[in-house]
XYZ file of C-alpha atoms in Angstrom:
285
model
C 14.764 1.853 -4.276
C 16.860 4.801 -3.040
C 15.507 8.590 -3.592
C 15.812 10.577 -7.069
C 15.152 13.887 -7.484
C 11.981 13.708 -8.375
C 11.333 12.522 -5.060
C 11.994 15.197 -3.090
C 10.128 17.640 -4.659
C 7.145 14.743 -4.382
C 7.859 14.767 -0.369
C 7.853 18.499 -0.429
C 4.560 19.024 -2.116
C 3.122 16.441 -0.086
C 3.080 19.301 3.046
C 0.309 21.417 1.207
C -1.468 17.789 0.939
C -1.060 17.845 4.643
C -1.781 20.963 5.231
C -4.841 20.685 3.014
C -6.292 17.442 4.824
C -5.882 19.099 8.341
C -7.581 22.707 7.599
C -4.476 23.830 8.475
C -4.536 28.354 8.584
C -2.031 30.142 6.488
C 0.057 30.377 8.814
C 0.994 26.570 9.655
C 0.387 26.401 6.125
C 3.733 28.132 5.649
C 5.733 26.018 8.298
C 4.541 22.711 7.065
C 5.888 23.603 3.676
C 9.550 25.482 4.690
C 9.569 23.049 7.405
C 9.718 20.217 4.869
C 11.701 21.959 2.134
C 14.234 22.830 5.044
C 14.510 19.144 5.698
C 15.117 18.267 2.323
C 18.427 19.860 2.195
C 19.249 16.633 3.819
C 17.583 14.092 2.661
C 20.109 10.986 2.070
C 20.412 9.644 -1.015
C 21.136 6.593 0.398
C 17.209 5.830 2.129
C 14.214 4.971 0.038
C 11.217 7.338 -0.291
C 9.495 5.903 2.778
C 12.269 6.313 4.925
C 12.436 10.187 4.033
C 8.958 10.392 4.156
C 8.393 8.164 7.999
C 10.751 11.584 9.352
C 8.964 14.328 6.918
C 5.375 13.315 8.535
C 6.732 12.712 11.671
C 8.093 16.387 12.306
C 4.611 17.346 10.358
C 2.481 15.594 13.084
C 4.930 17.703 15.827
C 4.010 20.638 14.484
C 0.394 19.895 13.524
C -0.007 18.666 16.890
C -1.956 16.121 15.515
C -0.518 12.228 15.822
C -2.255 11.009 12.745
C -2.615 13.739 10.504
C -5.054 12.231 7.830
C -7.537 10.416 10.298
C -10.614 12.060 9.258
C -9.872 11.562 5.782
C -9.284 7.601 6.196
C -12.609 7.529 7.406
C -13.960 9.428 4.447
C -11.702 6.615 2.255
C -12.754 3.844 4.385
C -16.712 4.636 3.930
C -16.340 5.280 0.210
C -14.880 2.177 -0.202
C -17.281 0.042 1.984
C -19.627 1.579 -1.077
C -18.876 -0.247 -3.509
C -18.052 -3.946 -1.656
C -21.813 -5.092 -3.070
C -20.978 -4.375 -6.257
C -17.493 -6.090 -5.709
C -19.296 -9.183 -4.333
C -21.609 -9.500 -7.228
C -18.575 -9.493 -9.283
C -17.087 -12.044 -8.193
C -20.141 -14.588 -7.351
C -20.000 -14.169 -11.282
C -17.003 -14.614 -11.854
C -15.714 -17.596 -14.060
C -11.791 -16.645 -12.846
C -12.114 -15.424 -9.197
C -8.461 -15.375 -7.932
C -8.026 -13.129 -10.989
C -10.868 -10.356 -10.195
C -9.830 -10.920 -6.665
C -6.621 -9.339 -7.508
C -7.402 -7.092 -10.176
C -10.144 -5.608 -6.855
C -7.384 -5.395 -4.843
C -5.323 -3.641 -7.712
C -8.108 -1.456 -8.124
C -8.110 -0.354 -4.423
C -4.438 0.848 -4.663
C -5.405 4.205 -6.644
C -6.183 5.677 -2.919
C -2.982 6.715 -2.095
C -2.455 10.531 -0.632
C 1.229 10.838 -1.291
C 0.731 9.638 -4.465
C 2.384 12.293 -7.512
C -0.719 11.153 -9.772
C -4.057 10.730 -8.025
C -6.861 8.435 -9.462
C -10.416 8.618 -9.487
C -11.438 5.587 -7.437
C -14.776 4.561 -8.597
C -13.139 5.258 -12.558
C -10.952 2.949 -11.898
C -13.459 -0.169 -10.454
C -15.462 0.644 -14.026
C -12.392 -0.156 -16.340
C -9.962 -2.258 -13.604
C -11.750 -5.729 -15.090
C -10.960 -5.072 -18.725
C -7.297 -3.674 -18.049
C -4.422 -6.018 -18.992
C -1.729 -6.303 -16.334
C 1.151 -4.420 -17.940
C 3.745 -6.612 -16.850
C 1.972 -9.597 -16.014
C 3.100 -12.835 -13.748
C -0.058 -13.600 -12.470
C -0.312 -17.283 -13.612
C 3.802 -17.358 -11.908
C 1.755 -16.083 -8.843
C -0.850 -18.144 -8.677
C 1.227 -21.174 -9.145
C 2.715 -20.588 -5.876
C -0.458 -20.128 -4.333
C -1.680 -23.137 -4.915
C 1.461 -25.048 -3.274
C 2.027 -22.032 -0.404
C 1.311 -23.500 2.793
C 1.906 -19.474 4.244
C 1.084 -16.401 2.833
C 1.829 -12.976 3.785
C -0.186 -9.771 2.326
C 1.490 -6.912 2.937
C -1.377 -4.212 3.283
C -0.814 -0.593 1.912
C -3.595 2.215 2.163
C -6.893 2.876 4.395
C -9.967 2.367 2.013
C -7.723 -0.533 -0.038
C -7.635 -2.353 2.648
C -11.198 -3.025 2.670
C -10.216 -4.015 -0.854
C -8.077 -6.162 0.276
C -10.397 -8.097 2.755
C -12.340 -9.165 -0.361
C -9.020 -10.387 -1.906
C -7.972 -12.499 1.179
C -11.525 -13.534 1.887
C -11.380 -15.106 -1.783
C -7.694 -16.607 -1.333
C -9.247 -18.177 1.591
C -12.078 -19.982 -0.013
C -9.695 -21.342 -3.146
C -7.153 -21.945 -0.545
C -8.752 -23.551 2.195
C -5.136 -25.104 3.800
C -3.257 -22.030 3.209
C -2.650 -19.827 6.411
C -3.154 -16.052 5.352
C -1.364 -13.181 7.178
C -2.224 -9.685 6.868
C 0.660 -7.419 8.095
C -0.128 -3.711 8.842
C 2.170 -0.395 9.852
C 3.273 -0.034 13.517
C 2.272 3.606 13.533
C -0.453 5.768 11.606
C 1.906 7.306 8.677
C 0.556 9.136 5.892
C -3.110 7.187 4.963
C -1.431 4.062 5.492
C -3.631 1.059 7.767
C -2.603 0.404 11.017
C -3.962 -2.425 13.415
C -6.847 -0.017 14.169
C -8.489 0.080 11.216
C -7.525 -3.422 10.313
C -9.302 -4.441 13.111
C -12.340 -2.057 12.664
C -12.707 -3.656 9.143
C -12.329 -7.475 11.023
C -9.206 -8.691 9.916
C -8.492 -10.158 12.929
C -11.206 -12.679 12.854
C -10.413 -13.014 9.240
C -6.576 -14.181 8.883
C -3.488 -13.856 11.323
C -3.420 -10.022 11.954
C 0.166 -8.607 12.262
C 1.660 -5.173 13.590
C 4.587 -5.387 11.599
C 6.432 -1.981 13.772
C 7.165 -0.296 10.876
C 6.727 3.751 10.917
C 7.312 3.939 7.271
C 4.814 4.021 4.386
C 6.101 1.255 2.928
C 7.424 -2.778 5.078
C 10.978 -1.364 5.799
C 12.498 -4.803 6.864
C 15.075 -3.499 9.697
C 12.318 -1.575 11.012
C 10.119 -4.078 11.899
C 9.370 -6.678 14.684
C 10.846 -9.648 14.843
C 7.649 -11.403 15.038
C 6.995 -9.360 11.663
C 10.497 -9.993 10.204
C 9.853 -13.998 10.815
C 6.644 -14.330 9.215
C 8.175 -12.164 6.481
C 11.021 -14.266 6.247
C 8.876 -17.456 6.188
C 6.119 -17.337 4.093
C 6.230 -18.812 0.816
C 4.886 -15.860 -0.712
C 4.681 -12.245 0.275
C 1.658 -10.920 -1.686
C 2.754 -6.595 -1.694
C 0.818 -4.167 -1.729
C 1.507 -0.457 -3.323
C 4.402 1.528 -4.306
C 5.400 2.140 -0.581
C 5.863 -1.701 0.145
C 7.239 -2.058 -3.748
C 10.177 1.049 -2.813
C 11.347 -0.601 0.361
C 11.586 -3.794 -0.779
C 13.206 -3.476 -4.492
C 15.146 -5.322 -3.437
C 14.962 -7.780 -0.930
C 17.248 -10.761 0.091
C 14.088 -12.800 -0.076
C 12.306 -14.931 -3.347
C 8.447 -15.032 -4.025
C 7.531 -11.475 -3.647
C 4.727 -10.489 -5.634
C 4.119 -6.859 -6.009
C 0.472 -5.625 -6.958
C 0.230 -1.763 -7.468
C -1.052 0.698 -9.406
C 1.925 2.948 -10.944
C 1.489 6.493 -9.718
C 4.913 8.184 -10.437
C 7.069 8.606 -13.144
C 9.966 7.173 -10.695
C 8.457 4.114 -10.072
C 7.271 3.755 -13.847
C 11.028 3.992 -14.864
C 11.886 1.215 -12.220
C 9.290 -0.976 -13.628
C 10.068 -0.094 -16.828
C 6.128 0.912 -17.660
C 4.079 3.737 -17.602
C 2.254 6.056 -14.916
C -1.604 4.479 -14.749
C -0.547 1.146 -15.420
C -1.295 -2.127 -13.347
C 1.348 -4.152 -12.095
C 1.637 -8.001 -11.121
C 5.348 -8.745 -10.731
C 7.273 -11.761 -9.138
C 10.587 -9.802 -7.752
């Protein structure tokens, strides 16, 4: 998806987000937000949102003098959301249909999401996420091909769903016993986004195949990542995707069997999708 209008003036507000999460004085205050509207004079209109957005944050964290600007508050989302994993466990020992409240938890999950234009009340969501229709629905198309994939690649999106998403691959793993799972993170902190560190702090990597894909965007920009992250990409027979970042970058994509789980927080997005802002997505690309 290339940038609308809409989108810069998203980007641009998201400075007084930044400035917000940082106790940032009046003064930076100021700088972060003509700093970014300055930029935007020049935004191409040929780069998705998350490529505008890896250089809007990265000049932010320059003058900020700060390298991950929302650290403290991914620690704040990573603690509320180890909260509620009991009650997420009990939910799905119950369960008569896990791999669906697997995914509609990690659905759930994708509501925390600090560039977001429409923010969602986390634990409001987990009360009504299990008796919420996918609005455009594939989820039996999706997990058709997970019960033939031999690989599967999760693309991970936001710190505090990705503890979310532990549950969801922990579950794939026990209906899928001879599936490999890979969970691919960003190469650099960006935004609230989950890098190796807290991928590893939540024990992914003694949980699947744990993979920095390079990417500094908030979103899995293919010609920005690794090789080693552009193979397994490339190979899997299905890239499970996580969020509107990892939706933006790759709609489209020169590859089949992308499945794209997100919460729709924008009207952008919505009109892409053809659905409204709030509802739950499960689409095969």
């Amino acid at each position: 998806m290339k940038i609308e209008e809409a989108c810069v003036e998203c980007i641009i507000n998201q400075s007084a987000k930044v400035a917000n999460a940082i106790d940032a004085d009046i003064k930076l205050t100021n700088t972060l937000t003509s700093t970014v509207r300055e930029l935007s004079h020049s935004f191409s209109y040929e780069n998705t949102p998350p490529e505008i957005a890896a250089n809007v944050y990265e000049k932010m964290a320059l003058l900020a003098n700060k390298k991950d600007l929302y650290d403290e508050v991914k620690r704040a989302s990573t603690q509320k959301a180890l909260s509620f994993v009991p009650l997420l466990k009990t939910k799905l020992a119950s369960s008569n249909d896990k791999l669906l409240t697997a995914t509609k938890i990690a659905v759930a999950g994708n509501v925390i999401d600090l560039a977001a234009e429409v923010e969602f009340d986390l634990e409001e969501e987990l009360e009504k996420i299990f008796h919420t229709d996918f609005s455009h629905d594939d989820f039996i198309l999706m997990q058709e091909l997970l019960a033939s994939a031999k690989e599967v690649v999760v693309l991970g999106d936001n710190v505090g769903e990705h503890i979310f998403d532990y549950l969801f691959i922990e579950t794939l793993q026990e209906l899928y016993p001879n599936s490999q799972f890979v969970y691919m993170v960003r190469g650099t902190p960006i935004i609230n986004d989950v890098t190796m560190q807290e991928a590893k702090e939540a024990g992914f990597d003694t949980l699947c195949h744990l993979v920095d894909s390079g990417v500094n965007t908030p979103g899995f920009t293919y010609t920005r990542a690794t090789l080693e992250a552009q193979e397994f990409f490339d190979r899997a027979d299905l890239v499970i995707s996580k969020g509107m970042g990892n939706y933006e970058c790759l709609t489209p994509s020169h590859r089949k069997n992308i499945c794209f789980l997100l919460k729709v927080k924008c009207n952008v997005v919505a009109s892409s999708l053809a659905q409204e802002v709030g509802d739950i997505i499960c689409k095969m690309n």
